[in-house]
Amino acid sequence: MINDLWYKNAIIYCLHVGTYMDANGDGVGDFQGLLRRLDYLHGLGVTAIWLMPFQTSPNRDDGYDVADYYNVDPRYGTLGDFVEFTHGARQRGIRVLIDLVVNHTSNEHAWFKEARKDPQSKYRDWYIWSKKKPPNANKGMVFPGVQKTTWTYDSVAKEYYFHRFYDFQPDLNTSNPLVQAEILKIMGFWIQLGVSGFRMDAVPFVIGTKGAKVKTPHEQYDMLRTFREFLQWREGDAIILAEANVLPDTDMHYFGDDGERMQMMFNFQVNQHLFYALASSDTRPLIKSLRATKPRPATAQWGLFLRNHDELDLGRLTDKERQVVFDAFGPDKDMQLYDRGIRRRLAPMLAGDRRRIELAYSLMFTLPGTPVIRYGDELGMGDDLKLPERNCARTPMQWSNEPHGGFTKSDKPIMPVISHGPYGYEHTNAAIQRRHDESMLNWTERVIRMRKEVPEIGWGDFEILRLRDPAILAIRYDWRNNSVVILHNLDANAREITFDVGLENEGGRVLINLLSEDHSEAQSNGKHKLVIEGYGYRWYRAGGLDYLLRRSEA
Ligand code: GLC
């Protein structure tokens, strides 16, 4: 049933149309602008674009409050522009994934308007109602501190409705077969317009039971199979990438034992422990989470990311670990959000230290999974903490040093472009970085290119090499008699390390450095000994016997 496993080794780039490129000068990014930037993305080497919500929406949660699933919000263009864009992407060999936000709608969606108006409406049962305020109404908020309740009284319906997120996002009754059928129809619609799949929003809530009597929701995993099957009947290589911040022991329920559910999931477990490792130079909890998330069907894949459009959620760390990350990367209350995370962009979190930014990216590109880049991170873009909640890390793309970073010709951009200071568009922009060999942009391009030449990471099995030093992470991937060994030093100081590649025969004698001339040859005891600089990283291909032979011939 599976036609192609393209997602196992893709390079995904996530962006919001509204803040990427404005072609018509109204201050809002649009599909025509994005279309003009496809060559930039192609040059960077990305193989898939994940578009954040662009459907018609009152935009009170950046489009995650959809008012019409079958249309493009007029601010971004038309369905015609959308198809031009998917066509342009296809011509360049780039796939398009889009957000599928079906846990809830906007309260301005026609379904909700009908539902609240008329108890007899067929849409009434598309939402979750209660005559009385349920006792757990002040529990389970996703945005604590901002969101006060999960049940809100509706004066038109004269009942309470359930909303896991903000009160303007009423939850759909996803157990209702008619709602499920509509979700399939939405998928079918966009598939027909050229997308290769969906980043499915809030999956545990979509499949969780909902209602006034539900104390602890239980997951209806079968639903995932229904979505997946439908998708593949329509388009064999289309995928779902699930946003599900869950514990490792439930991962297999999401993937399905035989890989019959979600093809991809974001690895939140690794993400949080990765930040802990970056903050503490201690890779042990990260290693534990890599091992815990290792089991997955052969056709499944992790999505690996550093920062996304939301806060860096640290809810799965222990209180002590979380505090270490807060202290290192978000010490001010204003940098933190929802009692569990940090709302900053990557570069300012790492104090703009290029060595650490490269280290973080090198990790993201080489840990088991498919890397997902956030737009602007390839330039080391910053954040604007004056903007509320998560908006601080959603400012427009910085293209050049023209006014508003070349994002728009309008004087009223949808969000202020970051200006002045180290992250201002005057210095941090694509046009300038293109011209400098050593820029973050060119580094990212080179590293993406190398990542594509190391398919072992996406396809292979991995093993963590034993090293006594907790600051060092050493991973070996094996695939079709090829092996790569990737080393990272998470500490600021240089480390001397000794390690065994662990391959039989002569396989690990020579390690060829894929990013520089600095290769490594094992000592007579078979072990490698080398010094790795502070925050250093090494990508090696093992089994360089040919190289040895060539050297002795020369
Ligand atoms: C997901 C999105 C987030 C959004 C929420 C509600 O968590 O990532 O941005 O606010 O769902 O749809």
Coordinates of C-alpha atoms and ligand atoms in Angstrom, one line a residue:
M1 CA 0.0 0.0 0.0
I2 CA 3.0 2.3 0.5
N3 CA 4.3 3.8 -2.8
D4 CA 7.2 5.8 -1.7
L5 CA 9.0 6.6 1.5
W6 CA 10.2 10.1 0.4
Y7 CA 9.5 11.4 3.9
K8 CA 12.1 9.2 5.5
N9 CA 14.9 11.4 4.2
A10 CA 13.2 14.7 3.4
I11 CA 14.3 18.2 4.5
I12 CA 11.1 20.0 5.6
Y13 CA 10.9 23.8 5.8
C14 CA 8.0 25.3 7.7
L15 CA 6.6 28.8 7.0
H16 CA 3.5 31.0 7.2
V17 CA 2.4 32.5 3.9
G18 CA 1.3 35.7 5.7
T19 CA 4.8 36.5 7.0
Y20 CA 6.9 35.2 4.2
M21 CA 6.7 37.5 1.2
D22 CA 4.2 40.1 0.2
A23 CA 3.9 40.5 -3.5
N24 CA 0.9 42.9 -3.8
G25 CA 2.1 45.4 -1.3
D26 CA -0.8 45.3 1.2
G27 CA 1.4 44.4 4.1
V28 CA 0.4 40.7 4.2
G29 CA 2.4 37.9 2.7
D30 CA 0.7 36.0 -0.1
F31 CA 0.9 33.0 -2.4
Q32 CA 2.2 35.1 -5.2
G33 CA 5.1 36.3 -3.0
L34 CA 5.8 32.8 -1.9
L35 CA 5.8 31.6 -5.5
R36 CA 8.6 34.1 -6.2
R37 CA 10.6 32.7 -3.3
L38 CA 10.5 29.1 -4.5
D39 CA 13.8 29.4 -6.1
Y40 CA 15.4 30.5 -2.9
L41 CA 13.9 27.5 -1.1
H42 CA 15.0 25.2 -3.9
G43 CA 18.5 26.7 -3.7
L44 CA 18.6 26.1 0.0
G45 CA 17.9 22.5 -0.7
V46 CA 14.6 21.9 1.1
T47 CA 12.5 19.1 -0.4
A48 CA 9.2 19.8 1.3
I49 CA 7.4 22.9 2.5
W50 CA 5.0 22.7 5.5
L51 CA 2.5 25.6 5.2
M52 CA 0.9 26.8 8.4
P53 CA -2.8 27.4 8.2
F54 CA -3.8 29.7 5.3
Q55 CA -7.5 28.9 5.0
T56 CA -10.2 31.5 5.7
S57 CA -10.0 32.6 9.3
P58 CA -10.7 35.5 11.6
N59 CA -7.0 34.9 12.6
R60 CA -7.3 35.1 16.3
D61 CA -4.8 32.2 16.7
D62 CA -2.7 32.8 13.6
G63 CA -5.1 30.8 11.4
Y64 CA -5.5 27.8 13.8
D65 CA -9.1 28.9 14.0
V66 CA -10.5 28.0 10.6
A67 CA -13.7 29.4 9.3
D68 CA -13.8 27.7 5.9
Y69 CA -11.7 24.6 5.2
Y70 CA -12.2 24.8 1.5
N71 CA -10.8 28.2 0.8
V72 CA -7.7 30.3 0.9
D73 CA -8.0 33.4 3.2
P74 CA -8.5 36.3 0.7
R75 CA -5.6 38.1 2.4
Y76 CA -3.2 35.4 1.0
G77 CA -4.7 35.1 -2.4
T78 CA -7.1 32.7 -4.1
L79 CA -7.4 29.0 -4.7
G80 CA -6.0 29.7 -8.1
D81 CA -2.8 31.2 -6.6
F82 CA -2.5 28.2 -4.3
V83 CA -2.6 25.8 -7.2
E84 CA 0.0 28.0 -9.1
F85 CA 2.2 27.6 -6.0
T86 CA 1.8 23.8 -5.6
H87 CA 2.5 23.5 -9.4
G88 CA 5.6 25.7 -9.0
A89 CA 6.8 23.6 -6.1
R90 CA 6.3 20.4 -8.0
Q91 CA 8.3 21.7 -10.9
R92 CA 11.2 22.2 -8.5
G93 CA 10.8 18.8 -6.9
I94 CA 9.5 20.3 -3.7
R95 CA 6.5 18.7 -1.9
V96 CA 3.9 20.6 0.0
L97 CA 2.4 19.6 3.3
I98 CA -0.3 21.7 4.9
D99 CA -1.7 22.1 8.4
L100 CA -4.9 20.1 9.0
V101 CA -6.6 21.8 12.0
V102 CA -9.7 19.7 12.7
N103 CA -9.7 19.4 16.5
H104 CA -11.8 22.6 16.5
T105 CA -13.1 25.3 14.2
S106 CA -13.3 29.0 14.6
N107 CA -16.5 30.1 16.4
E108 CA -17.2 32.0 13.1
H109 CA -17.4 28.9 11.1
A110 CA -20.8 28.4 9.5
W111 CA -21.1 25.0 11.2
F112 CA -20.8 26.5 14.6
K113 CA -23.1 29.4 13.8
E114 CA -25.8 26.9 12.7
A115 CA -25.1 24.6 15.6
R116 CA -25.6 27.3 18.3
K117 CA -28.7 28.8 16.6
D118 CA -30.7 25.7 16.2
P119 CA -30.8 22.6 18.5
Q120 CA -32.4 20.7 15.6
S121 CA -29.6 21.6 13.2
K122 CA -27.6 18.7 11.8
Y123 CA -24.5 20.7 13.0
R124 CA -25.6 20.8 16.6
D125 CA -24.0 17.4 17.3
W126 CA -20.8 18.5 15.4
Y127 CA -19.7 20.3 18.6
I128 CA -19.7 19.3 22.3
W129 CA -22.4 20.8 24.5
S130 CA -23.5 20.7 28.1
K131 CA -26.6 22.2 29.8
K132 CA -24.7 22.7 33.0
K133 CA -21.2 23.9 33.6
P134 CA -19.2 20.7 34.0
P135 CA -17.3 20.4 37.2
N136 CA -13.9 20.1 35.4
A137 CA -14.4 23.3 33.4
N138 CA -11.4 24.9 35.0
K139 CA -9.1 21.9 34.1
G140 CA -7.1 20.9 31.0
M141 CA -6.5 24.3 29.5
V142 CA -3.7 24.2 26.8
F143 CA -2.8 27.9 27.4
P144 CA -2.8 28.3 31.2
G145 CA -2.4 31.8 32.3
V146 CA -4.2 33.1 29.2
Q147 CA -7.1 30.7 28.8
K148 CA -9.4 30.6 31.8
T149 CA -11.6 27.6 31.1
T150 CA -12.4 24.8 28.8
W151 CA -16.2 25.3 28.9
T152 CA -17.8 28.5 27.9
Y153 CA -21.5 29.6 28.0
D154 CA -23.0 30.4 24.7
S155 CA -25.9 32.9 25.0
V156 CA -27.4 31.9 21.7
A157 CA -27.4 28.1 22.3
K158 CA -28.0 28.6 26.0
E159 CA -25.6 25.8 26.7
Y160 CA -21.9 25.5 27.5
Y161 CA -19.6 24.3 24.7
F162 CA -16.2 22.6 25.1
H163 CA -13.0 24.1 23.8
R164 CA -9.6 22.5 24.6
F165 CA -7.9 25.7 23.3
Y166 CA -9.1 29.3 23.3
D167 CA -12.8 30.0 23.7
F168 CA -13.1 31.1 20.1
Q169 CA -12.1 27.6 19.0
P170 CA -15.0 25.3 19.8
D171 CA -14.0 21.6 19.7
L172 CA -15.4 19.5 16.9
N173 CA -17.2 16.3 18.1
T174 CA -14.7 14.1 16.3
S175 CA -16.4 10.9 17.4
N176 CA -19.3 11.8 15.2
P177 CA -19.1 9.8 12.0
L178 CA -20.4 12.8 10.0
V179 CA -17.5 14.9 11.3
Q180 CA -15.1 12.2 10.5
A181 CA -16.4 12.0 7.0
E182 CA -16.0 15.7 6.6
I183 CA -12.4 15.5 7.8
L184 CA -11.8 12.9 5.0
K185 CA -13.4 15.2 2.5
I186 CA -11.1 18.1 3.6
M187 CA -8.1 15.9 3.1
G188 CA -9.4 14.7 -0.3
F189 CA -9.9 18.3 -1.4
W190 CA -6.4 19.5 -0.8
I191 CA -4.8 16.3 -2.1
Q192 CA -6.6 17.0 -5.3
L193 CA -5.0 20.5 -5.4
G194 CA -1.5 19.0 -5.2
V195 CA -0.4 18.6 -1.6
S196 CA 1.6 15.6 -0.4
G197 CA 0.0 15.4 3.0
F198 CA -0.8 17.1 6.3
R199 CA 0.7 18.2 9.5
M200 CA -2.1 17.2 11.7
D201 CA -2.7 19.6 14.5
A202 CA -3.3 18.5 18.1
V203 CA -3.7 14.8 17.3
P204 CA -4.2 13.5 20.9
F205 CA -7.1 15.9 21.3
V206 CA -8.6 15.0 17.9
I207 CA -8.8 11.3 18.9
G208 CA -9.5 11.8 22.6
T209 CA -13.1 11.3 23.8
K210 CA -14.8 14.6 24.6
G211 CA -17.8 15.6 26.7
A212 CA -19.1 16.9 30.0
K213 CA -18.8 13.4 31.6
V214 CA -15.3 12.6 30.4
K215 CA -12.9 12.8 33.3
T216 CA -9.9 11.3 31.5
P217 CA -10.2 11.3 27.8
H218 CA -9.2 8.0 26.2
E219 CA -7.7 7.8 22.7
Q220 CA -9.6 6.4 19.8
Y221 CA -6.6 5.2 17.9
D222 CA -8.6 3.5 15.2
M223 CA -9.5 7.0 13.9
L224 CA -5.9 7.4 12.8
R225 CA -6.1 4.3 10.6
T226 CA -9.2 5.7 9.0
F227 CA -7.5 8.9 8.1
R228 CA -4.4 7.2 6.9
E229 CA -6.2 4.6 4.8
F230 CA -8.4 7.2 3.1
L231 CA -5.3 9.3 2.3
Q232 CA -3.4 6.5 0.7
W233 CA -6.4 5.3 -1.3
R234 CA -6.5 8.8 -2.8
E235 CA -2.8 9.4 -3.1
G236 CA -0.4 6.5 -2.4
D237 CA 2.6 8.6 -1.2
A238 CA 0.7 11.2 0.8
I239 CA 1.5 11.3 4.5
I240 CA 0.3 12.6 7.9
L241 CA 2.8 14.2 10.2
A242 CA 1.2 14.2 13.6
E243 CA 1.6 16.9 16.3
A244 CA 1.4 14.7 19.3
N245 CA 3.4 15.6 22.4
V246 CA 3.0 12.2 24.1
L247 CA 5.0 9.8 26.2
P248 CA 7.2 7.3 24.4
D249 CA 5.2 4.3 25.6
T250 CA 2.3 5.5 23.5
D251 CA 4.3 6.2 20.3
M252 CA 3.6 2.8 18.8
H253 CA -0.2 3.4 19.2
Y254 CA 0.2 6.5 17.0
F255 CA 2.4 4.8 14.4
G256 CA 0.5 1.5 14.5
D257 CA 2.3 -1.8 15.1
D258 CA 2.4 -2.5 11.4
G259 CA 2.8 1.2 10.5
E260 CA -0.8 1.5 9.5
R261 CA -1.5 4.8 11.3
M262 CA 0.6 8.0 11.2
Q263 CA 3.7 7.9 9.0
M264 CA 5.4 10.7 10.9
M265 CA 5.3 12.3 14.4
F266 CA 7.2 15.2 15.8
N267 CA 9.7 13.9 18.4
F268 CA 8.8 16.1 21.3
Q269 CA 10.6 13.8 23.7
V270 CA 13.9 14.3 22.0
N271 CA 13.3 18.0 21.4
Q272 CA 13.0 18.8 25.1
H273 CA 15.9 16.7 26.2
L274 CA 18.0 18.1 23.4
F275 CA 17.5 21.6 24.8
Y276 CA 18.3 20.2 28.2
A277 CA 21.5 18.8 26.8
L278 CA 22.4 22.1 25.2
A279 CA 21.8 23.9 28.4
S280 CA 23.6 21.5 30.8
S281 CA 26.3 19.8 28.5
D282 CA 24.9 16.5 29.9
T283 CA 23.7 14.2 27.1
R284 CA 22.5 11.4 29.3
P285 CA 18.8 12.3 29.4
L286 CA 18.9 12.9 25.7
I287 CA 20.4 9.5 25.1
K288 CA 17.7 8.0 27.2
S289 CA 15.0 9.7 25.1
L290 CA 16.7 8.6 21.9
R291 CA 16.5 5.0 23.1
A292 CA 13.0 5.4 24.4
T293 CA 11.8 6.7 21.0
K294 CA 13.8 4.1 19.0
P295 CA 11.0 1.6 18.5
R296 CA 9.0 2.5 15.4
P297 CA 7.8 0.6 12.3
A298 CA 10.2 0.5 9.4
T299 CA 8.0 2.8 7.3
A300 CA 7.5 5.4 10.1
Q301 CA 9.7 8.4 10.7
W302 CA 10.3 11.1 13.4
G303 CA 10.1 14.7 12.6
L304 CA 13.0 16.4 14.3
F305 CA 12.9 20.1 15.1
L306 CA 14.5 22.7 17.3
R307 CA 12.1 25.6 17.5
N308 CA 8.7 25.8 16.0
H309 CA 5.9 28.4 15.8
D310 CA 4.8 27.6 19.4
E311 CA 6.7 28.0 22.7
L312 CA 9.5 25.5 23.4
D313 CA 7.4 23.2 25.5
L314 CA 9.5 21.8 28.4
G315 CA 6.6 20.1 30.1
R316 CA 8.1 16.6 29.9
L317 CA 11.3 17.5 31.7
T318 CA 11.6 17.2 35.5
D319 CA 11.2 20.4 37.4
K320 CA 15.0 20.5 38.0
E321 CA 15.8 19.9 34.3
R322 CA 13.3 22.5 33.2
Q323 CA 14.8 25.1 35.6
V324 CA 18.2 24.4 34.1
V325 CA 16.9 25.2 30.6
F326 CA 15.0 28.3 31.8
D327 CA 18.1 29.5 33.5
A328 CA 20.2 29.0 30.4
F329 CA 17.9 30.1 27.7
G330 CA 14.9 32.0 29.1
P331 CA 15.7 33.4 32.5
D332 CA 13.3 36.3 32.4
K333 CA 9.6 35.7 33.2
D334 CA 8.8 37.5 30.0
M335 CA 10.7 34.9 27.9
Q336 CA 8.6 32.1 29.4
L337 CA 5.1 31.1 28.5
Y338 CA 2.2 28.9 29.8
D339 CA 4.2 27.8 32.9
R340 CA 6.0 25.3 30.8
G341 CA 8.0 26.8 28.0
I342 CA 10.2 29.4 26.4
R343 CA 8.8 31.6 23.6
R344 CA 12.1 32.8 22.0
R345 CA 13.7 32.0 18.7
L346 CA 16.7 29.7 18.6
A347 CA 19.5 32.3 17.9
P348 CA 18.8 34.7 20.8
M349 CA 18.3 31.7 23.1
L350 CA 21.9 30.7 22.2
A351 CA 23.0 34.3 22.7
G352 CA 23.8 34.5 19.0
D353 CA 26.8 32.2 19.5
R354 CA 27.5 30.8 16.1
R355 CA 29.3 27.7 17.4
R356 CA 26.3 26.8 19.6
I357 CA 23.8 27.5 16.8
E358 CA 25.8 25.3 14.4
L359 CA 26.0 22.6 17.1
A360 CA 22.2 22.7 17.6
Y361 CA 21.6 22.5 13.9
S362 CA 24.1 19.8 13.4
L363 CA 22.3 17.8 16.0
M364 CA 19.0 18.3 14.4
F365 CA 20.3 17.3 11.0
T366 CA 21.9 14.1 12.3
L367 CA 19.6 12.7 15.1
P368 CA 17.3 9.9 13.9
G369 CA 14.5 11.4 11.8
T370 CA 13.7 14.0 9.2
P371 CA 14.7 17.6 10.0
V372 CA 12.1 20.3 10.1
I373 CA 13.5 23.8 9.8
R374 CA 11.6 26.9 10.8
Y375 CA 11.7 29.8 8.3
G376 CA 14.3 32.4 9.2
D377 CA 16.4 30.1 11.3
E378 CA 18.6 29.6 8.3
L379 CA 19.5 33.3 8.8
G380 CA 19.7 33.2 12.6
M381 CA 16.6 35.4 12.9
G382 CA 15.7 36.8 16.3
D383 CA 12.5 37.5 18.2
D384 CA 10.5 40.5 19.4
L385 CA 9.5 40.0 23.0
K386 CA 7.3 43.1 22.9
L387 CA 4.8 41.1 20.8
P388 CA 2.3 39.0 22.8
E389 CA 2.6 35.3 23.6
R390 CA 4.0 33.2 20.7
N391 CA 3.9 36.1 18.2
C392 CA 7.3 37.2 19.3
A393 CA 8.8 34.4 17.1
R394 CA 6.4 34.8 14.2
T395 CA 7.8 38.1 12.7
P396 CA 8.2 38.5 8.9
M397 CA 11.1 36.9 6.9
Q398 CA 14.0 39.2 6.5
W399 CA 15.0 39.3 2.8
S400 CA 17.2 42.4 2.5
N401 CA 18.1 45.7 4.0
E402 CA 15.3 47.5 2.2
P403 CA 12.5 48.9 4.5
H404 CA 10.7 46.2 6.4
G405 CA 13.4 43.8 5.4
G406 CA 12.1 43.6 1.8
F407 CA 9.1 41.6 3.1
T408 CA 6.6 44.2 2.0
K409 CA 6.4 47.6 0.3
S410 CA 3.6 48.6 2.6
D411 CA 4.2 50.8 5.6
K412 CA 1.9 48.6 7.7
P413 CA 3.3 45.0 7.8
I414 CA 1.0 42.4 9.3
M415 CA 3.6 42.0 12.0
P416 CA 6.5 44.4 12.7
V417 CA 9.8 43.2 11.1
I418 CA 12.6 43.0 13.5
S419 CA 14.8 46.1 13.2
H420 CA 17.9 47.5 14.9
G421 CA 20.2 45.5 17.2
P422 CA 22.0 42.3 16.3
Y423 CA 18.9 40.6 14.8
G424 CA 17.6 43.6 12.9
Y425 CA 16.9 43.2 9.2
E426 CA 19.6 45.8 8.5
H427 CA 22.2 43.1 9.3
T428 CA 20.4 39.8 9.4
N429 CA 18.9 39.2 6.0
A430 CA 19.1 36.8 3.1
A431 CA 20.6 39.2 0.6
I432 CA 23.6 40.0 2.7
Q433 CA 24.1 36.4 3.8
R434 CA 24.1 35.1 0.3
R435 CA 27.2 37.2 -0.5
H436 CA 29.2 35.9 2.5
D437 CA 30.6 32.4 2.2
E438 CA 30.7 31.9 5.9
S439 CA 27.2 33.2 6.6
M440 CA 24.6 31.1 8.5
L441 CA 22.6 30.9 5.3
N442 CA 25.5 29.4 3.3
W443 CA 26.4 27.1 6.2
T444 CA 22.8 25.8 6.3
E445 CA 22.8 25.2 2.6
R446 CA 26.0 23.2 2.8
V447 CA 24.9 21.2 5.7
I448 CA 21.5 20.4 4.0
R449 CA 23.4 19.3 1.0
M450 CA 25.6 17.0 3.1
R451 CA 22.6 15.7 5.0
K452 CA 21.1 14.6 1.7
E453 CA 24.3 12.7 0.9
V454 CA 24.0 10.8 4.2
P455 CA 20.9 8.7 3.7
E456 CA 22.0 6.3 6.4
I457 CA 20.5 8.7 8.9
G458 CA 17.0 8.5 7.5
W459 CA 17.1 4.8 6.5
G460 CA 19.5 3.2 8.9
D461 CA 19.5 1.7 12.4
F462 CA 21.4 3.6 15.0
E463 CA 23.5 2.8 17.9
I464 CA 24.8 5.2 20.6
L465 CA 28.5 4.6 21.1
R466 CA 29.8 4.1 24.6
L467 CA 31.8 7.1 25.8
R468 CA 32.7 8.0 29.3
D469 CA 32.2 11.7 28.8
P470 CA 28.5 12.8 29.2
A471 CA 29.2 15.9 27.2
I472 CA 29.8 13.9 24.1
L473 CA 27.2 12.3 22.0
A474 CA 28.4 9.7 19.5
I475 CA 26.0 7.9 17.2
R476 CA 26.6 5.4 14.5
Y477 CA 24.1 4.7 11.7
D478 CA 24.3 1.5 9.6
W479 CA 22.5 1.0 6.4
R480 CA 23.3 -1.4 3.5
N481 CA 26.9 -2.0 4.6
N482 CA 27.5 1.7 5.0
S483 CA 28.1 3.3 8.3
V484 CA 28.4 6.9 9.5
V485 CA 29.6 8.1 12.9
I486 CA 28.5 11.5 14.2
L487 CA 30.0 13.2 17.2
H488 CA 29.0 16.2 19.1
N489 CA 30.6 18.0 22.0
L490 CA 28.0 19.8 24.0
D491 CA 30.5 21.4 26.3
A492 CA 32.2 24.8 25.8
N493 CA 35.6 23.3 26.4
A494 CA 37.6 21.0 24.1
R495 CA 37.5 17.3 25.0
E496 CA 39.9 14.5 24.3
I497 CA 37.9 11.4 23.6
T498 CA 38.6 7.8 22.9
F499 CA 36.1 5.5 21.3
D500 CA 35.5 2.3 19.5
V501 CA 33.4 2.5 16.4
G502 CA 32.1 -0.9 17.1
L503 CA 32.3 -2.3 13.6
E504 CA 33.7 -5.8 12.8
N505 CA 36.9 -6.3 10.9
E506 CA 38.5 -3.2 9.5
G507 CA 35.2 -1.3 9.0
G508 CA 35.9 1.4 11.6
R509 CA 39.6 1.8 11.0
V510 CA 39.4 5.0 9.1
L511 CA 36.8 7.7 9.6
I512 CA 36.5 10.1 6.7
N513 CA 35.4 13.6 7.8
L514 CA 32.5 14.6 5.6
L515 CA 32.8 18.3 6.4
S516 CA 36.5 18.9 6.4
E517 CA 39.9 17.3 5.7
D518 CA 40.4 16.2 9.3
H519 CA 40.0 12.4 9.1
S520 CA 40.7 9.9 11.8
E521 CA 42.7 6.7 11.8
A522 CA 42.3 4.2 14.6
Q523 CA 45.3 3.5 16.9
S524 CA 46.9 0.1 17.1
N525 CA 44.3 -1.0 19.7
G526 CA 41.5 -0.3 17.2
K527 CA 40.3 2.8 19.0
H528 CA 40.0 6.3 17.8
K529 CA 41.5 9.1 19.8
L530 CA 40.8 12.7 19.0
V531 CA 40.3 16.1 20.3
I532 CA 37.0 17.8 19.6
E533 CA 36.8 21.5 20.2
G534 CA 34.2 23.2 22.4
Y535 CA 30.7 22.9 20.8
G536 CA 32.4 21.0 18.0
Y537 CA 30.8 18.4 15.7
R538 CA 32.1 15.8 13.3
W539 CA 30.3 13.8 10.6
Y540 CA 32.3 10.8 9.6
R541 CA 31.8 8.0 7.1
A542 CA 33.3 4.8 8.4
G543 CA 34.8 2.0 6.4
G544 CA 37.3 4.2 4.6
L545 CA 39.6 1.2 3.6
D546 CA 39.6 2.4 0.0
Y547 CA 40.9 5.7 1.3
L548 CA 43.8 3.9 3.1
L549 CA 44.7 1.9 0.0
R550 CA 44.6 5.0 -2.2
R551 CA 46.9 6.8 0.3
S552 CA 49.4 4.0 0.3
E553 CA 49.4 3.9 -3.5
A554 CA 50.0 7.7 -3.7
Ligands
GLC1 C1 -1.4 23.5 18.0 C2 -0.6 24.6 17.2 C3 -0.8 25.9 17.9 C4 -2.3 26.2 18.0 C5 -3.1 25.1 18.6 C6 -4.5 25.2 18.4 O1 -0.8 23.3 19.2 O2 0.7 24.2 17.0 O3 -0.1 26.9 17.3 O4 -2.5 27.4 18.7 O5 -2.7 23.8 18.0 O6 -4.9 24.9 17.1

